[in-house]
Amino acid sequence: MKNIFLALIAIFAFTACSSDDDNQEQEQQQISQSHIIEFTTGTLESWVSVGLTTILTLEDGTQSTINSDFDYTQNIVSVEIPENTASFELDFYIEDSSEAEMRFYGSENNTTVHQEIINQQTFEFQYTFN
């Protein structure tokens, strides 16, 4: 009788742990999405150089670099961070130190992760996903 009771406890404990793991996986899947980082400026002359270089570190440990071009008609430069990214670093450069607004947000839920106004020629930002 004692062995049956211990076996039932073990089964209930395993079932409880399994359902907790399933819930955690579902929560991670729900928040898993690509993200957008964009820098918006005022109107710039065509001679003003603007650049955005992003180094992605993916979940499997590989790295890739993305060089984004500034759109002079919409006054914006952006980069999409894929959902399988573990972390990233970015370097933003604007030649004449004009003001730019940086916004980092989820592409599906549009929730802002970080936002700030930049008044400097170079700006570096790093982020690690949990």
CSV table of C-alpha atoms in Angstrom, one decimal:
chain,number,residue,atom,x,y,z
A,1,MET,CA,0.0,0.0,0.0
A,2,LYS,CA,2.9,2.4,0.8
A,3,ASN,CA,4.5,1.7,-2.6
A,4,ILE,CA,1.2,2.5,-4.4
A,5,PHE,CA,0.9,5.7,-2.4
A,6,LEU,CA,4.5,6.8,-3.3
A,7,ALA,CA,3.9,5.9,-7.0
A,8,LEU,CA,0.8,8.1,-7.1
A,9,ILE,CA,2.7,11.0,-5.5
A,10,ALA,CA,5.4,10.6,-8.1
A,11,ILE,CA,2.9,10.6,-10.9
A,12,PHE,CA,1.1,13.7,-9.6
A,13,ALA,CA,4.4,15.5,-9.1
A,14,PHE,CA,5.5,14.7,-12.7
A,15,THR,CA,2.2,15.8,-14.1
A,16,ALA,CA,2.3,19.1,-12.2
A,17,CYS,CA,5.9,19.8,-13.5
A,18,SER,CA,4.9,18.9,-17.0
A,19,SER,CA,1.9,21.2,-17.1
A,20,ASP,CA,4.1,24.1,-15.6
A,21,ASP,CA,6.6,23.5,-18.4
A,22,ASP,CA,3.9,23.6,-21.0
A,23,ASN,CA,2.5,26.9,-19.6
A,24,GLN,CA,6.0,28.4,-19.7
A,25,GLU,CA,6.5,27.4,-23.3
A,26,GLN,CA,3.2,28.9,-24.2
A,27,GLU,CA,4.1,32.2,-22.5
A,28,GLN,CA,7.4,32.3,-24.4
A,29,GLN,CA,5.6,31.6,-27.7
A,30,GLN,CA,3.1,34.4,-27.0
A,31,ILE,CA,5.8,37.0,-26.5
A,32,SER,CA,8.0,35.7,-29.3
A,33,GLN,CA,7.9,38.2,-32.2
A,34,SER,CA,10.2,40.2,-34.4
A,35,HIS,CA,10.9,43.7,-33.3
A,36,ILE,CA,11.5,47.0,-35.2
A,37,ILE,CA,14.0,49.7,-34.3
A,38,GLU,CA,13.6,52.9,-36.1
A,39,PHE,CA,15.3,56.3,-36.0
A,40,THR,CA,13.2,59.2,-37.3
A,41,THR,CA,14.7,62.6,-38.1
A,42,GLY,CA,13.4,65.9,-39.3
A,43,THR,CA,14.1,66.9,-43.0
A,44,LEU,CA,17.7,66.4,-43.9
A,45,GLU,CA,19.8,67.7,-46.8
A,46,SER,CA,20.9,64.9,-49.2
A,47,TRP,CA,24.5,65.5,-48.2
A,48,VAL,CA,23.9,64.6,-44.6
A,49,SER,CA,25.1,61.0,-44.0
A,50,VAL,CA,23.0,58.7,-41.8
A,51,GLY,CA,23.8,55.1,-41.1
A,52,LEU,CA,22.6,52.2,-39.0
A,53,THR,CA,24.6,49.1,-38.5
A,54,THR,CA,23.2,46.2,-36.4
A,55,ILE,CA,24.9,43.1,-35.2
A,56,LEU,CA,22.5,40.3,-34.4
A,57,THR,CA,23.4,37.3,-32.2
A,58,LEU,CA,20.9,34.6,-32.9
A,59,GLU,CA,19.8,31.9,-30.5
A,60,ASP,CA,22.1,29.3,-32.1
A,61,GLY,CA,25.1,31.6,-31.5
A,62,THR,CA,25.7,32.8,-35.1
A,63,GLN,CA,26.1,36.4,-35.8
A,64,SER,CA,25.1,38.6,-38.7
A,65,THR,CA,25.4,42.2,-39.6
A,66,ILE,CA,22.7,44.4,-41.1
A,67,ASN,CA,23.5,47.8,-42.7
A,68,SER,CA,20.3,49.8,-43.1
A,69,ASP,CA,19.9,52.7,-45.5
A,70,PHE,CA,18.3,56.0,-44.6
A,71,ASP,CA,15.1,56.9,-46.5
A,72,TYR,CA,15.4,60.6,-47.3
A,73,THR,CA,11.8,60.9,-48.4
A,74,GLN,CA,10.3,59.6,-45.2
A,75,ASN,CA,13.2,60.7,-42.9
A,76,ILE,CA,13.6,57.3,-41.3
A,77,VAL,CA,16.1,54.4,-41.0
A,78,SER,CA,14.9,51.1,-39.5
A,79,VAL,CA,15.9,47.5,-39.0
A,80,GLU,CA,13.9,44.4,-38.2
A,81,ILE,CA,15.2,42.2,-35.4
A,82,PRO,CA,14.0,38.6,-36.2
A,83,GLU,CA,12.3,36.6,-33.4
A,84,ASN,CA,15.1,34.1,-33.1
A,85,THR,CA,17.5,36.8,-31.9
A,86,ALA,CA,19.2,36.4,-28.5
A,87,SER,CA,20.8,39.8,-28.5
A,88,PHE,CA,21.8,42.7,-30.7
A,89,GLU,CA,24.0,45.8,-30.8
A,90,LEU,CA,23.5,48.7,-33.0
A,91,ASP,CA,25.4,51.8,-34.0
A,92,PHE,CA,23.5,54.8,-35.3
A,93,TYR,CA,25.3,57.7,-37.0
A,94,ILE,CA,24.0,61.0,-38.2
A,95,GLU,CA,26.6,63.4,-39.7
A,96,ASP,CA,25.4,66.8,-38.4
A,97,SER,CA,24.2,65.6,-35.0
A,98,SER,CA,20.6,66.4,-35.8
A,99,GLU,CA,17.9,65.3,-33.4
A,100,ALA,CA,16.5,61.8,-34.0
A,101,GLU,CA,13.8,59.8,-32.2
A,102,MET,CA,14.7,56.2,-31.6
A,103,ARG,CA,11.8,53.7,-31.1
A,104,PHE,CA,12.2,50.0,-30.4
A,105,TYR,CA,8.9,48.0,-30.5
A,106,GLY,CA,7.3,44.7,-31.2
A,107,SER,CA,6.2,44.2,-34.8
A,108,GLU,CA,3.0,42.3,-33.9
A,109,ASN,CA,1.8,44.0,-30.8
A,110,ASN,CA,3.3,47.5,-31.4
A,111,THR,CA,4.3,47.6,-27.8
A,112,THR,CA,7.3,50.0,-27.2
A,113,VAL,CA,10.3,48.4,-25.5
A,114,HIS,CA,12.4,51.5,-25.5
A,115,GLN,CA,12.1,55.0,-26.8
A,116,GLU,CA,14.3,58.1,-26.6
A,117,ILE,CA,15.4,61.3,-28.3
A,118,ILE,CA,19.0,61.4,-29.5
A,119,ASN,CA,21.0,64.7,-29.9
A,120,GLN,CA,24.4,63.3,-30.7
A,121,GLN,CA,26.3,62.3,-33.8
A,122,THR,CA,26.8,58.6,-32.7
A,123,PHE,CA,24.5,56.4,-30.6
A,124,GLU,CA,25.1,52.8,-29.5
A,125,PHE,CA,22.4,50.6,-28.1
A,126,GLN,CA,22.6,46.9,-26.9
A,127,TYR,CA,19.7,44.6,-25.9
A,128,THR,CA,19.5,41.0,-24.7
A,129,PHE,CA,16.1,39.2,-25.0
A,130,ASN,CA,15.1,37.1,-22.0
